[in-house]
Tab-separated table of C-alpha atoms and ligand atoms in Angstrom:
chain	number	residue	atom	x	y	z
S	1484	MET	CA	-3.501	17.096	-40.227
S	1485	THR	CA	-1.498	19.845	-41.886
S	1486	THR	CA	2.078	20.144	-40.760
S	1487	THR	CA	2.345	23.353	-38.827
S	1488	GLY	CA	5.504	25.243	-37.950
S	1489	TRP	CA	5.988	23.644	-34.578
S	1490	GLN	CA	5.711	20.153	-36.025
S	1491	GLN	CA	8.432	20.959	-38.552
S	1492	ALA	CA	10.619	22.340	-35.767
S	1493	ALA	CA	10.048	19.212	-33.679
S	1494	GLU	CA	10.888	17.021	-36.667
S	1495	ARG	CA	14.049	18.974	-37.352
S	1496	ASP	CA	15.351	19.506	-33.807
S	1497	LEU	CA	14.034	16.843	-31.451
S	1498	MET	CA	15.256	13.264	-31.256
S	1499	SER	CA	12.772	11.099	-33.084
S	1500	LEU	CA	11.020	9.490	-30.125
S	1501	GLY	CA	7.369	10.446	-30.600
S	1502	GLY	CA	5.532	12.893	-28.368
S	1503	ARG	CA	4.132	15.360	-30.904
S	1504	LEU	CA	0.415	15.284	-30.148
S	1505	ALA	CA	0.189	19.005	-29.450
S	1506	ASN	CA	2.420	21.934	-28.579
S	1507	LEU	CA	1.280	22.895	-25.091
S	1508	GLU	CA	2.245	26.260	-23.699
S	1509	ARG	CA	0.149	27.010	-20.625
S	1510	GLY	CA	-1.819	25.318	-17.873
S	1511	ASP	CA	-4.190	26.242	-15.078
S	1512	GLY	CA	-5.709	23.693	-12.725
S	1513	SER	CA	-6.857	20.682	-14.740
S	1514	HIS	CA	-6.664	22.477	-18.088
S	1515	VAL	CA	-3.857	23.120	-20.538
S	1516	TRP	CA	-3.764	25.216	-23.709
S	1517	ASP	CA	-1.766	24.750	-26.877
S	1518	VAL	CA	-0.009	27.439	-28.876
S	1519	ASP	CA	-3.140	27.985	-30.960
S	1520	GLY	CA	-5.210	28.653	-27.838
S	1521	ARG	CA	-6.980	25.296	-27.928
S	1522	GLN	CA	-8.102	24.096	-24.486
S	1523	TYR	CA	-7.696	20.542	-23.189
S	1524	LEU	CA	-8.936	18.885	-20.014
S	1525	ASP	CA	-5.875	17.074	-18.663
S	1526	PHE	CA	-6.909	13.753	-17.136
S	1527	LEU	CA	-3.490	12.188	-17.606
S	1528	GLY	CA	-1.626	14.738	-15.483
S	1529	GLY	CA	1.716	14.335	-17.248
S	1530	ILE	CA	1.286	10.578	-16.591
S	1531	ALA	CA	0.513	10.717	-12.889
S	1532	VAL	CA	2.818	13.669	-12.194
S	1533	ASN	CA	0.794	16.893	-11.953
S	1534	CYS	CA	-0.981	15.955	-8.742
S	1535	LEU	CA	-1.892	19.573	-7.950
S	1536	GLY	CA	-2.847	20.308	-11.543
S	1537	HIS	CA	-1.076	23.067	-13.446
S	1538	ALA	CA	0.328	26.345	-12.112
S	1539	HIS	CA	-0.970	25.663	-8.604
S	1540	PRO	CA	-0.061	28.654	-6.403
S	1541	VAL	CA	1.626	26.385	-3.820
S	1542	PHE	CA	3.880	24.947	-6.523
S	1543	VAL	CA	4.549	28.322	-8.135
S	1544	ASP	CA	5.385	29.998	-4.817
S	1545	ALA	CA	7.649	27.154	-3.729
S	1546	VAL	CA	9.669	27.207	-6.952
S	1547	ALA	CA	9.887	31.002	-7.094
S	1548	SER	CA	10.792	31.590	-3.471
S	1549	GLN	CA	13.364	28.789	-3.269
S	1550	ALA	CA	14.904	29.808	-6.625
S	1551	ALA	CA	15.345	33.287	-5.209
S	1552	ARG	CA	16.974	31.892	-2.068
S	1553	LEU	CA	19.184	28.914	-2.980
S	1554	ALA	CA	18.581	26.679	-5.988
S	1555	HIS	CA	21.505	24.306	-6.025
S	1556	VAL	CA	24.521	23.277	-4.012
S	1557	SER	CA	26.903	20.396	-4.616
S	1558	ASN	CA	26.381	17.121	-2.841
S	1559	PHE	CA	29.259	17.999	-0.523
S	1560	PHE	CA	26.526	19.889	1.347
S	1561	THR	CA	23.008	19.401	2.558
S	1562	SER	CA	20.332	22.089	2.881
S	1563	PRO	CA	17.314	22.758	5.110
S	1564	PRO	CA	14.783	21.772	2.375
S	1565	GLN	CA	16.637	18.495	1.760
S	1566	LEU	CA	16.690	17.589	5.453
S	1567	GLU	CA	13.031	18.503	5.788
S	1568	LEU	CA	12.108	16.351	2.793
S	1569	ALA	CA	14.047	13.317	4.012
S	1570	ALA	CA	12.352	13.500	7.417
S	1571	ARG	CA	8.955	13.982	5.769
S	1572	LEU	CA	9.371	10.978	3.457
S	1573	LYS	CA	10.438	8.796	6.397
S	1574	ARG	CA	7.359	9.874	8.322
S	1575	LEU	CA	4.893	9.468	5.436
S	1576	SER	CA	6.264	6.069	4.416
S	1577	GLY	CA	6.504	4.801	7.984
S	1578	ALA	CA	10.218	4.087	7.483
S	1579	GLY	CA	10.729	5.457	10.980
S	1580	GLU	CA	13.956	6.104	12.851
S	1581	GLU	CA	15.953	3.474	10.974
S	1582	GLY	CA	14.815	4.636	7.544
S	1583	ARG	CA	17.056	6.521	5.136
S	1584	VAL	CA	16.335	8.567	2.014
S	1585	PHE	CA	18.343	9.094	-1.178
S	1586	LEU	CA	17.135	11.878	-3.429
S	1587	ALA	CA	17.439	11.589	-7.209
S	1588	ASN	CA	15.920	13.244	-10.279
S	1589	SER	CA	13.573	10.679	-11.782
S	1590	GLY	CA	11.917	7.321	-11.329
S	1591	GLY	CA	14.534	5.642	-13.481
S	1592	GLU	CA	17.353	7.070	-11.378
S	1593	ALA	CA	15.622	6.064	-8.147
S	1594	ASN	CA	15.338	2.528	-9.536
S	1595	GLU	CA	18.988	2.478	-10.626
S	1596	THR	CA	19.835	3.331	-7.037
S	1597	ALA	CA	17.570	0.529	-5.827
S	1598	ILE	CA	19.313	-1.916	-8.178
S	1599	LYS	CA	22.633	-0.935	-6.615
S	1600	LEU	CA	21.020	-1.474	-3.205
S	1601	ALA	CA	20.004	-4.976	-4.349
S	1602	ARG	CA	23.537	-5.707	-5.524
S	1603	LEU	CA	25.065	-4.473	-2.258
S	1604	HIS	CA	22.633	-6.670	-0.358
S	1605	GLY	CA	23.448	-9.647	-2.602
S	1606	ARG	CA	27.118	-9.245	-1.730
S	1607	THR	CA	26.267	-9.748	1.924
S	1608	THR	CA	24.128	-12.852	1.295
S	1609	GLY	CA	25.897	-14.347	-1.737
S	1610	ALA	CA	22.675	-14.207	-3.821
S	1611	ARG	CA	22.908	-12.831	-7.364
S	1612	THR	CA	19.413	-12.894	-8.826
S	1613	ILE	CA	17.035	-9.959	-8.991
S	1614	LEU	CA	13.443	-11.002	-9.610
S	1615	CYS	CA	11.062	-8.783	-11.527
S	1616	LEU	CA	7.582	-9.299	-12.904
S	1617	ASN	CA	6.402	-9.747	-16.460
S	1618	GLY	CA	4.412	-6.648	-17.361
S	1619	ALA	CA	6.636	-4.463	-15.185
S	1620	PHE	CA	7.893	-1.037	-16.176
S	1621	HIS	CA	10.804	0.293	-14.133
S	1622	GLY	CA	12.317	2.805	-16.554
S	1623	ARG	CA	14.422	3.306	-19.663
S	1624	SER	CA	17.923	3.545	-18.194
S	1625	THR	CA	19.803	0.332	-18.883
S	1626	GLY	CA	19.559	-1.154	-15.389
S	1627	ALA	CA	15.880	-0.330	-14.964
S	1628	LEU	CA	15.317	-1.539	-18.535
S	1629	ALA	CA	16.779	-4.932	-17.608
S	1630	LEU	CA	13.922	-5.209	-15.080
S	1631	THR	CA	11.341	-4.194	-17.703
S	1632	PRO	CA	10.714	-7.413	-19.617
S	1633	LYS	CA	9.235	-6.100	-22.838
S	1634	ALA	CA	10.974	-7.158	-26.049
S	1635	ALA	CA	10.235	-3.924	-27.932
S	1636	TYR	CA	11.933	-1.907	-25.192
S	1637	GLN	CA	14.788	-4.296	-24.394
S	1638	ASP	CA	15.884	-5.951	-27.633
S	1639	PRO	CA	17.472	-2.950	-29.366
S	1640	PHE	CA	19.729	-2.460	-26.339
S	1641	ALA	CA	20.864	-6.020	-25.641
S	1642	PRO	CA	22.923	-7.242	-23.940
S	1643	LEU	CA	21.396	-5.803	-20.781
S	1644	MET	CA	22.453	-6.171	-17.152
S	1645	PRO	CA	22.723	-9.873	-16.248
S	1646	GLY	CA	21.288	-11.543	-13.149
S	1647	VAL	CA	17.658	-10.589	-13.720
S	1648	GLN	CA	14.867	-13.174	-13.646
S	1649	PRO	CA	11.400	-12.112	-14.817
S	1650	ILE	CA	8.482	-14.155	-13.504
S	1651	ASP	CA	4.733	-14.024	-14.085
S	1652	PRO	CA	2.796	-12.055	-11.496
S	1653	THR	CA	1.126	-15.158	-10.069
S	1654	LEU	CA	1.400	-16.833	-6.680
S	1655	ASP	CA	2.588	-20.064	-8.308
S	1656	ALA	CA	5.403	-18.348	-10.173
S	1657	LEU	CA	6.397	-16.574	-6.983
S	1658	GLU	CA	6.646	-19.840	-5.025
S	1659	ALA	CA	8.585	-21.476	-7.861
S	1660	ALA	CA	11.108	-18.627	-8.061
S	1661	PHE	CA	11.919	-18.818	-4.375
S	1662	ALA	CA	12.136	-22.614	-4.548
S	1663	VAL	CA	15.054	-22.103	-6.983
S	1664	GLY	CA	16.708	-19.672	-4.554
S	1665	ASP	CA	19.669	-17.274	-5.125
S	1666	VAL	CA	17.342	-14.271	-4.825
S	1667	ALA	CA	19.008	-11.046	-3.706
S	1668	ALA	CA	15.963	-8.864	-4.240
S	1669	MET	CA	12.581	-8.687	-5.859
S	1670	PHE	CA	11.202	-5.600	-7.604
S	1671	VAL	CA	7.423	-5.162	-7.682
S	1672	GLU	CA	5.055	-2.383	-8.756
S	1673	PRO	CA	2.027	-2.525	-6.447
S	1674	ILE	CA	-0.093	-1.696	-9.513
S	1675	GLN	CA	1.463	-2.113	-12.970
S	1676	GLY	CA	0.639	1.262	-14.486
S	1677	GLU	CA	2.310	0.997	-17.876
S	1678	ALA	CA	0.969	-2.540	-18.393
S	1679	GLY	CA	-2.572	-1.119	-18.251
S	1680	VAL	CA	-3.191	-0.363	-14.559
S	1681	VAL	CA	-2.977	-4.050	-13.720
S	1682	GLU	CA	-3.472	-5.034	-10.100
S	1683	LEU	CA	-1.522	-7.866	-8.497
S	1684	PRO	CA	-3.386	-11.044	-7.583
S	1685	GLU	CA	-4.943	-11.061	-4.111
S	1686	GLY	CA	-2.314	-11.878	-1.490
S	1687	PHE	CA	0.638	-11.506	-3.886
S	1688	LEU	CA	2.407	-8.683	-2.056
S	1689	ALA	CA	1.935	-10.306	1.348
S	1690	ARG	CA	3.349	-13.603	0.057
S	1691	ALA	CA	6.221	-11.786	-1.681
S	1692	ARG	CA	6.992	-10.160	1.665
S	1693	GLU	CA	6.958	-13.512	3.481
S	1694	LEU	CA	9.150	-15.244	0.904
S	1695	THR	CA	11.680	-12.431	0.527
S	1696	ALA	CA	11.995	-12.219	4.328
S	1697	ARG	CA	12.370	-15.976	4.699
S	1698	HIS	CA	15.025	-16.156	1.961
S	1699	GLY	CA	16.950	-13.087	3.118
S	1700	ALA	CA	16.047	-11.116	-0.028
S	1701	LEU	CA	14.993	-7.479	-0.256
S	1702	LEU	CA	11.457	-6.571	-1.261
S	1703	ILE	CA	11.764	-3.376	-3.293
S	1704	LEU	CA	8.541	-1.700	-4.344
S	1705	ASP	CA	8.504	0.614	-7.324
S	1706	GLU	CA	6.046	3.281	-6.215
S	1707	VAL	CA	7.138	5.727	-8.897
S	1708	GLN	CA	3.610	5.835	-10.317
S	1709	THR	CA	1.565	4.624	-7.323
S	1710	GLY	CA	3.316	6.712	-4.642
S	1711	SER	CA	2.927	10.283	-3.399
S	1712	GLY	CA	-0.782	9.732	-2.720
S	1713	ARG	CA	-1.895	8.624	-6.185
S	1714	THR	CA	-3.829	5.570	-4.925
S	1715	GLY	CA	-5.427	7.323	-1.946
S	1716	GLU	CA	-2.728	6.341	0.569
S	1717	TRP	CA	0.686	7.997	0.598
S	1718	PHE	CA	2.143	4.793	-0.824
S	1719	ALA	CA	0.230	1.888	-2.340
S	1720	PHE	CA	1.808	-0.703	-0.029
S	1721	GLN	CA	0.013	1.032	2.843
S	1722	HIS	CA	-3.262	-0.466	1.587
S	1723	GLU	CA	-1.800	-3.788	2.732
S	1724	ASP	CA	-0.361	-4.964	6.005
S	1725	ILE	CA	3.268	-5.183	4.873
S	1726	VAL	CA	6.518	-3.291	5.316
S	1727	PRO	CA	8.933	-3.392	2.338
S	1728	ASP	CA	12.727	-3.050	2.532
S	1729	ALA	CA	12.750	-0.157	0.094
S	1730	ILE	CA	10.473	1.885	-2.117
S	1731	THR	CA	11.204	4.140	-5.060
S	1732	VAL	CA	9.176	7.268	-5.694
S	1733	ALA	CA	9.105	10.042	-8.337
S	1734	LYS	CA	6.334	11.399	-10.607
S	1735	GLY	CA	3.888	13.171	-8.244
S	1736	ILE	CA	6.359	13.782	-5.434
S	1737	ALA	CA	7.055	17.359	-6.516
S	1738	ALA	CA	4.016	17.786	-8.790
S	1739	GLY	CA	6.053	18.405	-11.941
S	1740	PHE	CA	9.446	19.442	-10.643
S	1741	PRO	CA	11.836	16.567	-11.464
S	1742	LEU	CA	12.589	14.587	-8.301
S	1743	GLY	CA	12.888	10.936	-7.387
S	1744	ALA	CA	13.689	9.121	-4.168
S	1745	LEU	CA	14.750	5.795	-2.752
S	1746	ILE	CA	13.449	5.231	0.767
S	1747	THR	CA	14.908	2.339	2.719
S	1748	PHE	CA	13.460	0.594	5.749
S	1749	GLY	CA	15.304	-1.215	8.547
S	1750	ALA	CA	18.610	-2.971	7.825
S	1751	ALA	CA	18.523	-2.033	4.113
S	1752	SER	CA	19.301	1.505	5.295
S	1753	GLU	CA	22.841	0.444	6.233
S	1754	LEU	CA	23.920	-0.838	2.796
S	1755	PHE	CA	25.166	2.327	1.118
S	1756	SER	CA	28.301	3.997	2.441
S	1757	PRO	CA	30.162	7.157	1.403
S	1758	GLY	CA	31.501	6.931	-2.143
S	1759	THR	CA	29.146	4.147	-3.311
S	1760	HIS	CA	26.529	6.381	-4.939
S	1761	ASN	CA	25.469	9.968	-5.595
S	1762	SER	CA	23.844	12.429	-7.978
S	1763	THR	CA	24.700	16.002	-8.930
S	1764	PHE	CA	21.184	17.417	-9.031
S	1765	GLY	CA	19.403	14.867	-6.839
S	1766	GLY	CA	17.541	16.531	-3.987
S	1767	ASN	CA	18.907	19.994	-4.528
S	1768	PRO	CA	17.264	22.770	-2.494
S	1769	LEU	CA	14.970	23.806	-5.350
S	1770	ALA	CA	13.560	20.327	-5.981
S	1771	SER	CA	13.364	19.505	-2.270
S	1772	ALA	CA	11.574	22.723	-1.330
S	1773	THR	CA	9.042	22.119	-4.091
S	1774	ALA	CA	8.374	18.577	-2.882
S	1775	ASN	CA	7.993	19.815	0.702
S	1776	ALA	CA	5.451	22.401	-0.364
S	1777	VAL	CA	3.516	19.920	-2.528
S	1778	LEU	CA	3.445	17.088	0.012
S	1779	GLY	CA	2.713	19.554	2.816
S	1780	HIS	CA	-0.239	20.937	0.875
S	1781	ILE	CA	-1.628	17.467	0.127
S	1782	GLU	CA	-1.415	16.693	3.840
S	1783	GLN	CA	-2.825	19.998	5.044
S	1784	GLU	CA	-5.804	19.911	2.692
S	1785	ASP	CA	-6.344	16.156	3.170
S	1786	LEU	CA	-6.264	15.718	-0.594
S	1787	LEU	CA	-5.864	11.960	-0.130
S	1788	ALA	CA	-9.513	11.882	0.945
S	1789	ASN	CA	-10.406	13.647	-2.308
S	1790	VAL	CA	-8.289	11.132	-4.240
S	1791	ARG	CA	-10.249	8.262	-2.689
S	1792	GLU	CA	-13.694	9.864	-3.070
S	1793	ARG	CA	-13.217	11.246	-6.581
S	1794	GLY	CA	-11.599	8.000	-7.707
S	1795	ALA	CA	-14.615	6.005	-6.550
S	1796	GLU	CA	-16.998	8.511	-8.143
S	1797	LEU	CA	-15.159	8.453	-11.469
S	1798	ARG	CA	-15.139	4.660	-11.591
S	1799	GLU	CA	-18.841	4.514	-10.858
S	1800	ARG	CA	-19.726	7.038	-13.536
S	1801	VAL	CA	-17.360	5.657	-16.170
S	1802	ALA	CA	-18.877	2.188	-15.753
S	1803	ASP	CA	-22.090	3.413	-17.415
S	1804	LEU	CA	-20.377	4.677	-20.577
S	1805	PRO	CA	-20.319	2.853	-23.949
S	1806	LEU	CA	-17.585	0.256	-24.598
S	1807	VAL	CA	-16.552	0.113	-20.920
S	1808	ALA	CA	-16.134	-3.437	-19.616
S	1809	GLU	CA	-14.662	-2.690	-16.179
S	1810	THR	CA	-12.390	-0.329	-14.291
S	1811	ARG	CA	-9.190	-1.161	-12.403
S	1812	GLY	CA	-6.740	0.590	-10.134
S	1813	ALA	CA	-6.970	2.579	-6.914
S	1814	GLY	CA	-7.621	6.201	-6.034
S	1815	LEU	CA	-6.935	8.405	-9.029
S	1816	LEU	CA	-4.891	5.834	-10.955
S	1817	ILE	CA	-7.638	4.278	-13.020
S	1818	GLY	CA	-7.573	1.858	-15.923
S	1819	VAL	CA	-10.774	1.917	-17.957
S	1820	VAL	CA	-10.922	-1.512	-19.585
S	1821	LEU	CA	-12.808	-1.550	-22.881
S	1822	ASP	CA	-14.682	-4.522	-24.268
S	1823	ARG	CA	-12.442	-4.501	-27.348
S	1824	PRO	CA	-8.933	-3.289	-28.236
S	1825	VAL	CA	-9.841	0.208	-29.445
S	1826	ALA	CA	-8.192	2.276	-26.688
S	1827	ALA	CA	-5.910	4.107	-29.135
S	1828	ASP	CA	-8.961	5.201	-31.150
S	1829	VAL	CA	-10.726	6.384	-28.022
S	1830	VAL	CA	-7.655	8.378	-26.981
S	1831	ALA	CA	-7.484	10.014	-30.424
S	1832	GLU	CA	-11.220	10.810	-30.349
S	1833	ALA	CA	-10.779	12.247	-26.864
S	1834	LEU	CA	-7.868	14.444	-27.929
S	1835	SER	CA	-9.814	15.759	-30.899
S	1836	ARG	CA	-12.505	16.851	-28.399
S	1837	GLY	CA	-9.991	18.454	-26.049
S	1838	LEU	CA	-9.470	15.652	-23.510
S	1839	ILE	CA	-6.069	14.199	-22.627
S	1840	VAL	CA	-5.908	10.533	-21.542
S	1841	ASN	CA	-3.697	7.691	-22.779
S	1842	ALA	CA	-3.768	4.021	-23.737
S	1843	PRO	CA	-1.136	1.934	-21.921
S	1844	ALA	CA	-2.642	-1.260	-23.401
S	1845	PRO	CA	-4.747	-1.900	-26.523
S	1846	ASP	CA	-7.938	-2.230	-24.453
S	1847	VAL	CA	-7.132	0.139	-21.571
S	1848	VAL	CA	-7.464	3.904	-21.209
S	1849	ARG	CA	-5.561	5.325	-18.245
S	1850	LEU	CA	-6.771	8.214	-16.112
S	1851	ALA	CA	-4.453	9.986	-13.689
S	1852	PRO	CA	-5.962	13.425	-13.042
S	1853	ALA	CA	-4.975	15.964	-10.407
S	1854	TYR	CA	-5.825	15.236	-6.760
S	1855	THR	CA	-7.678	18.540	-6.723
S	1856	ILE	CA	-10.461	17.601	-9.175
S	1857	GLY	CA	-14.040	18.387	-8.179
S	1858	ASP	CA	-17.567	18.180	-9.572
S	1859	ASP	CA	-16.880	20.445	-12.557
S	1860	GLU	CA	-13.848	18.550	-13.799
S	1861	ILE	CA	-15.587	15.196	-13.372
S	1862	GLN	CA	-18.669	16.355	-15.270
S	1863	GLU	CA	-16.553	17.801	-18.091
S	1864	PHE	CA	-14.563	14.576	-18.232
S	1865	ILE	CA	-17.651	12.363	-18.346
S	1866	ASP	CA	-19.111	14.480	-21.170
S	1867	LEU	CA	-15.948	14.442	-23.287
S	1868	PHE	CA	-14.985	10.843	-22.573
S	1869	GLY	CA	-18.557	9.697	-23.216
S	1870	GLN	CA	-18.503	11.457	-26.592
S	1871	ALA	CA	-15.135	9.881	-27.465
S	1872	LEU	CA	-16.404	6.416	-26.542
S	1873	SER	CA	-19.668	6.879	-28.461
S	1874	ALA	CA	-17.840	8.128	-31.535
S	1875	THR	CA	-15.477	5.152	-31.422
S	1876	ALA	CA	-18.351	2.747	-30.847
S	1877	SER	CA	-20.349	4.056	-33.777
S	1878	ARG	CA	-17.300	4.114	-36.038
S	1879	GLU	CA	-16.532	0.548	-35.054
S	1880	ASN	CA	-20.194	-0.269	-35.493
S	1881	VAL	CA	-20.117	-1.755	-32.036
S	1882	GLU	CA	-23.304	-2.349	-30.140
S	1883	THR	CA	-23.279	-0.137	-27.092
S	1884	PRO	CA	-24.545	-1.457	-23.759
S	1885	GLU	CA	-28.062	-0.348	-22.819
G	2568	LIG	C1	6.433	2.302	-12.202
G	2568	LIG	C2	7.428	3.159	-12.895
G	2568	LIG	N1	8.718	3.053	-12.583
G	2568	LIG	C3	9.671	3.808	-13.171
G	2568	LIG	C4	9.333	4.725	-14.134
G	2568	LIG	C5	10.399	5.551	-14.786
G	2568	LIG	O1	10.353	6.836	-14.279
G	2568	LIG	P1	11.066	8.037	-15.082
G	2568	LIG	O2	10.387	8.163	-16.386
G	2568	LIG	O3	10.881	9.213	-14.162
G	2568	LIG	O4	12.504	7.646	-15.209
G	2568	LIG	C6	7.996	4.891	-14.492
G	2568	LIG	C7	7.611	5.851	-15.546
G	2568	LIG	O5	6.567	5.766	-16.132
G	2568	LIG	C8	7.022	4.091	-13.847
G	2568	LIG	O6	5.720	4.202	-14.163
């Protein structure tokens, strides 16, 4: 590819961290366009963020009208949008009367807050260990990174926060960890998105809930990727019969406006006290009003039903395409598992045909489209993705299934 002006500018001015696939300047619904006018079908949705697609009128109106009214105030004050959002998140999560909400700017910041919650809880019980799962991704800030046991991410930044114990996501490892004891809290993603849309073993969350409760430890669910309706319920834990002590949310919560949240349930709501935590931008009126409009629209239009139906339809149709071994995930968080580790090639073939998806694992392509997708978007996706898979298969000289 020839180096165009924008690539030179990116090279010269941006920190060297990747992210130069295209220079996108405009979006509408499930499509985005680059500076050269090239159209892409966006089935990654800013990695599970753009749940209403791009430039949705509800999003645009919310940002514009709140910006014209009151964008930001210091955290010495609250605001009507912030109060409305906190009450809404308590209702949607089932945190109820006792629940409390802290508003932040990102998933990483929500998880940092949850780590502090775990530490505060550990002070009351004397336990010092935070359990996390191998394969987990909780963010790039140093605390969240300590809970993200991947050498390539962690090693350059060692030493990281102490007191973290990663375990395998198996029932045996779970039992063994609690047999050792000293557990203040356990962090779990209901579906490990960055690991390749990997589901937990059957019964894992329920057993984690039993063991954390029995040992006086907090069960903290990272719903940054799975929350805000992505899996077809407001939060992924609601597919199961459990109540966590806390969840963290971000990504889709405001459909592209930066916002994160920690929602606590029951006694965990009493751990923070004035002066122990805060955030300058977290939950300002602009971000909160946008989240209210987005979540209100999802509720009003029953988009969760569309997430469930379209997710099932996509998985059924993708299963017939070349190279596809199986699909994983829930709702519109889908991992397409290939029969060989060529996901990066498929993603590149897709991009060259104007389709945006990504490869969180060598054999997995992740889909996280908007909750608003319909027949047209699905057909366009199947056509483009099918072509990308066929091209990869023929280049690899792989036999395609009949
Ligand atoms: C499960 C999970 N937790 C935390 C994060 C970090 O969120 P952010 O990038 O907003 O800090 C991510 C981001 O991909 C995530 O998928």
